[in-house]
CSV table of C-alpha atoms in Angstrom, one decimal:
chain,number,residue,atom,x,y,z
A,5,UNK,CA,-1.9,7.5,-4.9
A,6,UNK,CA,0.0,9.0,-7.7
A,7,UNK,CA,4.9,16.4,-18.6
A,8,UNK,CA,5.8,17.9,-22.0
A,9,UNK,CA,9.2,17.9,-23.6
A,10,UNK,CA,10.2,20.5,-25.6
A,11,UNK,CA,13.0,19.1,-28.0
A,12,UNK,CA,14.6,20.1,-30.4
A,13,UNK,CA,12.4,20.3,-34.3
A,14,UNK,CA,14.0,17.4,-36.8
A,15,UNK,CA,12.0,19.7,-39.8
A,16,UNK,CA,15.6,20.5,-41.0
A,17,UNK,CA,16.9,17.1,-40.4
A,18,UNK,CA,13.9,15.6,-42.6
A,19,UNK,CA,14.5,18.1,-45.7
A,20,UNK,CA,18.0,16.2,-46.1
A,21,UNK,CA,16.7,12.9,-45.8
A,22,UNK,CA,13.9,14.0,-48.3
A,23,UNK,CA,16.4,15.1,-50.7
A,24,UNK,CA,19.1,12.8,-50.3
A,25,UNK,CA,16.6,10.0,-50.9
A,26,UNK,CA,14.8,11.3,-54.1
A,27,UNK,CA,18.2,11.3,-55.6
A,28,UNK,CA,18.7,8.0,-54.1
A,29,UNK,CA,15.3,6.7,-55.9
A,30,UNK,CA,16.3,8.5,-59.3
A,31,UNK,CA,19.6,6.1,-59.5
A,32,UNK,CA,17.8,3.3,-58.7
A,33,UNK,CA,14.4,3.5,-61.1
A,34,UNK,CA,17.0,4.8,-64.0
A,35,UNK,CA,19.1,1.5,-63.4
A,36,UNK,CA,16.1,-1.0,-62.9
A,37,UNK,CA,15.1,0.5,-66.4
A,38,UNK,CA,18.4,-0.3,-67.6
A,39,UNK,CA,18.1,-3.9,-66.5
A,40,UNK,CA,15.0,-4.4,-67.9
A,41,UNK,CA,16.1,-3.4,-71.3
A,42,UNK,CA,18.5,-5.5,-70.9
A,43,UNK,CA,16.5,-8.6,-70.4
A,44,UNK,CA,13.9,-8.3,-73.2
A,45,UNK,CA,11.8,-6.1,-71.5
A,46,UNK,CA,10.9,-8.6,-68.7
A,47,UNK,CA,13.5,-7.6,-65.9
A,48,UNK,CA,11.3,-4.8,-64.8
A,49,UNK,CA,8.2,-6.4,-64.5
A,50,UNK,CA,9.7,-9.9,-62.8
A,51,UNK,CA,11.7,-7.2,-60.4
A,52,UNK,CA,8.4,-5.6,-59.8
A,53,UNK,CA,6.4,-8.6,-59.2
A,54,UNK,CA,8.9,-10.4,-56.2
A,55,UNK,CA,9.0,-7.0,-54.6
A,56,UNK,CA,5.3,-6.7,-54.3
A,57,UNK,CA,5.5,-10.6,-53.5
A,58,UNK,CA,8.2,-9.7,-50.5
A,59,UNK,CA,6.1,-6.9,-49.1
A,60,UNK,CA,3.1,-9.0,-49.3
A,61,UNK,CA,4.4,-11.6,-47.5
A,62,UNK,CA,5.7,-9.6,-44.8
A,63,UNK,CA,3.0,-8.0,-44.3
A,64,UNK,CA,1.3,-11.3,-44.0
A,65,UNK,CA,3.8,-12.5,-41.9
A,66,UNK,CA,3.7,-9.7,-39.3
A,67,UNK,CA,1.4,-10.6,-36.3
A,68,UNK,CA,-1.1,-8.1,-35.4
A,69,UNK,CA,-0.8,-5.7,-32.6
A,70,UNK,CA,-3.1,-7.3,-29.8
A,71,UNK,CA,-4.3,-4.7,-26.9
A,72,UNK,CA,-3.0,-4.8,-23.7
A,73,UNK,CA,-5.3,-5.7,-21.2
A,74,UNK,CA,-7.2,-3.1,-19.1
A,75,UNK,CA,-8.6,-4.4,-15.7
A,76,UNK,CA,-11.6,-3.2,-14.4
A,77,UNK,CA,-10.9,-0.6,-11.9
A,78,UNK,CA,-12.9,-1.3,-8.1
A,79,UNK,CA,-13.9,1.1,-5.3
A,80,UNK,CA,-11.1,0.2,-3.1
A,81,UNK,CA,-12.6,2.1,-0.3
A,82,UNK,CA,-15.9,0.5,-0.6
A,83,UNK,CA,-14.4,-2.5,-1.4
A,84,UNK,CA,-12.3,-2.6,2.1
A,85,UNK,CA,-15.5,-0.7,4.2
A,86,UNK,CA,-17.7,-3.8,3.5
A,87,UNK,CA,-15.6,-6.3,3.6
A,88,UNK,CA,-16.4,-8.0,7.2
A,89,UNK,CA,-12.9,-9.8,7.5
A,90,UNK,CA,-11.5,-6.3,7.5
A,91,UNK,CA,-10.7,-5.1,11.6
A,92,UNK,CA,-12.9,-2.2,12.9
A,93,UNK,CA,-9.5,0.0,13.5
A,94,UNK,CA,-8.5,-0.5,10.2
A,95,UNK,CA,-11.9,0.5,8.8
A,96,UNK,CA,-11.9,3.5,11.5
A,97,UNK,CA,-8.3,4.8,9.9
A,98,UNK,CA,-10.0,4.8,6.3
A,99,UNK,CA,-10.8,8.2,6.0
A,100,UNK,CA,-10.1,11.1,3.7
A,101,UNK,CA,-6.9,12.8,4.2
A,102,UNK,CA,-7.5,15.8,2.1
A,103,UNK,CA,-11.3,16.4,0.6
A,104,UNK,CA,-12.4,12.8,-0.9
A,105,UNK,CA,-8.8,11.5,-1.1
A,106,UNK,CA,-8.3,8.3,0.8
A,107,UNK,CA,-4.9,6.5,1.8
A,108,UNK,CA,-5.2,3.7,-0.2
A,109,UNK,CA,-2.9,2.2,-2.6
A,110,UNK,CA,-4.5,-0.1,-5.0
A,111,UNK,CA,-2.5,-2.5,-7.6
A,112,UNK,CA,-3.8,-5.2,-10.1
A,113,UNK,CA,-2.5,-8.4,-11.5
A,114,UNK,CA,-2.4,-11.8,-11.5
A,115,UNK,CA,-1.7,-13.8,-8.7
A,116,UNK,CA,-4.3,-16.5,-8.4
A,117,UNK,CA,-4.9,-17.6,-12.0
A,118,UNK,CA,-8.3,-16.6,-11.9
A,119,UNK,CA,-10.3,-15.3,-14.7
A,120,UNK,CA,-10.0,-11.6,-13.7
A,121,UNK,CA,-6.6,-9.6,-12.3
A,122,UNK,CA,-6.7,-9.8,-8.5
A,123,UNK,CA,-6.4,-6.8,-6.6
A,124,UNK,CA,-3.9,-5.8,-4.1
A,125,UNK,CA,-5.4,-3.0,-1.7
A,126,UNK,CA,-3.0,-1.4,0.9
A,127,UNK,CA,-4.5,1.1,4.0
A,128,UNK,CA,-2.5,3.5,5.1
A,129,UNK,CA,-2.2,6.4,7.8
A,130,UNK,CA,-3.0,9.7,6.8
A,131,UNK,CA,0.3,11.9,8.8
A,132,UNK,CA,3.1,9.1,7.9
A,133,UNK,CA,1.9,7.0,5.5
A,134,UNK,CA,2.5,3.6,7.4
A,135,UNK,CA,1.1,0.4,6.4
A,136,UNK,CA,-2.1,-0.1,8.7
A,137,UNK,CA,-3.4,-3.4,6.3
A,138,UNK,CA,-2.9,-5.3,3.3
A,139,UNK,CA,-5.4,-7.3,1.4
A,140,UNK,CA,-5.8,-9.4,-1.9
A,141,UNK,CA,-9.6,-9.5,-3.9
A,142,UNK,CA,-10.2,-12.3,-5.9
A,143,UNK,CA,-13.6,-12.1,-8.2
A,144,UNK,CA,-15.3,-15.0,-7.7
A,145,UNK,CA,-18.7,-15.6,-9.1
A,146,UNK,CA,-18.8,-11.6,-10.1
A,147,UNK,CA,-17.6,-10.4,-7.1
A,148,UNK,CA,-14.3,-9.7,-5.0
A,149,UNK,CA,-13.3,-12.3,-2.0
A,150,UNK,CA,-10.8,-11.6,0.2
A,151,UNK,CA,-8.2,-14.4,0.1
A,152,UNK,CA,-5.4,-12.8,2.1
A,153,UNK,CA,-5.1,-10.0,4.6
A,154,UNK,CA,-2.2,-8.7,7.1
A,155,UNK,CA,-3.0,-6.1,9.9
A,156,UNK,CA,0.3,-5.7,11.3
A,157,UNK,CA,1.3,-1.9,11.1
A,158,UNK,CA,3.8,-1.1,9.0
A,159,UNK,CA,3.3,-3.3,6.3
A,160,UNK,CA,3.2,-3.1,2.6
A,161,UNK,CA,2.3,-5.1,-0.2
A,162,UNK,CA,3.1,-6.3,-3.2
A,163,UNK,CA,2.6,-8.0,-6.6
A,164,UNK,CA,6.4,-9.4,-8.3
A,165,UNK,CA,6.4,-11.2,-10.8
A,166,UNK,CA,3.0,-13.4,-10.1
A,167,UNK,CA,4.0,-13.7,-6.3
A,168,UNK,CA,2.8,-11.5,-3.6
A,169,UNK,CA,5.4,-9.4,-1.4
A,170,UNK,CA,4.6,-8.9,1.9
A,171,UNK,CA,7.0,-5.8,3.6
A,172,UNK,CA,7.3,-5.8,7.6
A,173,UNK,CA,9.0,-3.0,8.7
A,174,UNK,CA,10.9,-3.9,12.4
A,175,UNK,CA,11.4,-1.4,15.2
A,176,UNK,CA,13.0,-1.3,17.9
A,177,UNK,CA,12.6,0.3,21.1
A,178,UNK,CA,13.4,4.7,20.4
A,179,UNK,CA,13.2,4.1,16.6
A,180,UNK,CA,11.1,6.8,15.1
A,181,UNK,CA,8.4,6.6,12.3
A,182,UNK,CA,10.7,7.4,10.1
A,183,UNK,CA,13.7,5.4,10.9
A,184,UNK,CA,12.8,1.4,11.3
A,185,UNK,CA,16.0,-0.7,12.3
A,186,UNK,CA,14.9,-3.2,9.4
A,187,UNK,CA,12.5,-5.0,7.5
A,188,UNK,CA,11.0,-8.6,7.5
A,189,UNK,CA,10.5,-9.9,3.1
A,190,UNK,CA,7.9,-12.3,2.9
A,191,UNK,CA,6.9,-13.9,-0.4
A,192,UNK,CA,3.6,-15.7,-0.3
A,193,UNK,CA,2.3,-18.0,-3.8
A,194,UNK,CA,-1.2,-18.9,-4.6
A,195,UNK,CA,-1.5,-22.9,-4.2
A,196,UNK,CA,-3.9,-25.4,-3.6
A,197,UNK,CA,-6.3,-22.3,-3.1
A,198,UNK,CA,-4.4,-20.3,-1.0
A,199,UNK,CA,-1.9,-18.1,-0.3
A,200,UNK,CA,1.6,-20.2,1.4
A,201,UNK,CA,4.7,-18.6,2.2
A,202,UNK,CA,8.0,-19.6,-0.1
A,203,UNK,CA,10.3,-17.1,1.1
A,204,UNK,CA,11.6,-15.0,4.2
A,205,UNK,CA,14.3,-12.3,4.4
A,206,UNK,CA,15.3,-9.9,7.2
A,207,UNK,CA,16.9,-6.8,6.4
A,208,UNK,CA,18.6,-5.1,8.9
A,209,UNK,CA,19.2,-0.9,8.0
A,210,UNK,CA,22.4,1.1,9.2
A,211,UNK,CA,22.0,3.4,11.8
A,212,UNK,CA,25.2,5.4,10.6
A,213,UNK,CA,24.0,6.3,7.2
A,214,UNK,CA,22.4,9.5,6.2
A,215,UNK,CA,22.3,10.9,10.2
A,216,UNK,CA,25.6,13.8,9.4
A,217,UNK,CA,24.6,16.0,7.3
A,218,UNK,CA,25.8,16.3,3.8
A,219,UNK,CA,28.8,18.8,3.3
A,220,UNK,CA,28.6,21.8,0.8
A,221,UNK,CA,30.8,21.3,-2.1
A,222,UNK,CA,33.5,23.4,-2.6
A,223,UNK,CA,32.6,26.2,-5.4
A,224,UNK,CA,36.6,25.8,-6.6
A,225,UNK,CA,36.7,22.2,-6.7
C-alpha cells in the first residue's frame, strides 16, 4: 500500500547562454556569407540545402516514442473474496485496517506470457504486516484464474525479472514477530502451464546485529 523540490532558478544561467550564443550565430551566418561569395554565390544555398537534408534525415531516422504500457488495475479484494481456492482464514483476515483500506499488496507483470500482465496479490495482517497468502491471476478468457497460491504465514511474493519470488520467513522457537532467525528464497517459472520451482535459498539472520543500542556520537569528534 503506498514531493516538490524547490531548486535553485537557472533564469540567470539562460540569459548567458542566450547571449553568448547570438554572438555565436552572428560569427557564423557572417562567415557562411563569406563562403558563399566565395563560391559564385552557390556555397550558401548547397550549405543550406545538406543541412536541411541532415535534419530531415534525422528526424526521419529517430524512432518514435511508443507509450509504456498501463495494465488494467483489478479489485484485489474482490478478486481474493471470490476466488474459492482461497482458505476461509485467509478470507476471514481480509478486512479493513483503517476505514476502506485493506492489507493487500498488489503487483503486475508478466510472468506467464499471456496476453494480459498477471497479477501478483499478497494478504497481509493488519497489526504486523505478516504475509498471511500469496497468489498469482492470470486472465484467461476475460477473466483472472488463479494459477498459484501459498498460505504459509509469513510469506511474501514477488515478480523479478519474469520469475516469481516466493519469501518464507523461518522462526524458531522465542523468535518474535519482528525478529525471524531467517528466510527460505524460492524462485518459481511459468512452464508447461504452470508454475515449477528453479531455485531455493536459505538465509540465516544474525542474532547479534542491531540488539545494543547505537552510541551517541561525540559532539567534539
Amino acid at each position: 500500500m503506498r514531493g516538490l523540490t524547490v531548486g535553485r532558478s537557472p533564469r540567470g544561467t539562460r540569459r548567458g547562454t542566450q547571449a553568448t550564443s547570438a554572438a555565436v550565430a552572428v560569427f557564423v551566418a557572417l562567415g557562411a556569407c563569406l563562403s558563399g561569395c566565395a563560391a559564385g554565390g552557390t556555397g550558401t544555398r548547397d550549405e543550406g540545402a545538406a543541412h536541411a537534408d541532415a535534419v530531415g534525415g534525422a528526424a526521419s531516422s529517430s524512432p518514435a516514442a511508443s507509450p509504456s504500457k498501463v495494465p488494467d488495475r483489478v479489485d484485489a479484494v474482490r478478486l481474493v473474496k471470490s476466488d474459492p481456492k482461497v482458505s476461509e482464514e485467509v478470507k476471514h483476515e481480509l478486512k479493513p485496517c483503517v476505514a476502506d483500506e485493506y492489507p493487500v499488496d498488489v503487483s503486475y507483470g508478466e510472468l506467464t506470457g499471456g496476453t494480459a500482465e498477471d497479477v501478483v496479490v499478497n494478504v497481509l495482517t493488519c497489526g504486523d504486516a505478516v504475509g498471511v497468502g500469496s497468489y498469482v491471476y492470470r486472465e484467461e478468457d476475460g477473466a483472472y484464474q488463479n494459477v498459484f497460491r501459498t498460505e504459509e504465514p509469513p510469506v511474501y511474493a514477488e515478480i523479478d525479472r519474469g520469475d516469481l519470488v516466493v519469501t518464507k520467513q523461518v522462526y524458531e522457537r522465542g523468535d518474535p514477530v519482528s525478529s525471524p532467525s531467517g528466510e527460505n528464497v524460492i524462485t518459481y517459472r511459468w512452464a508447461s502451464g504452470r508454475f515449477a520451482e528453479q531455485y531455493r535459498t536459505h538465509n540465516d539472520y544474525s542474532n547479534a546485529a542491531g540488539n545494543a543500542p547505537t552510541p551517541v556520537p561525540d559532539a567534539d569528534g
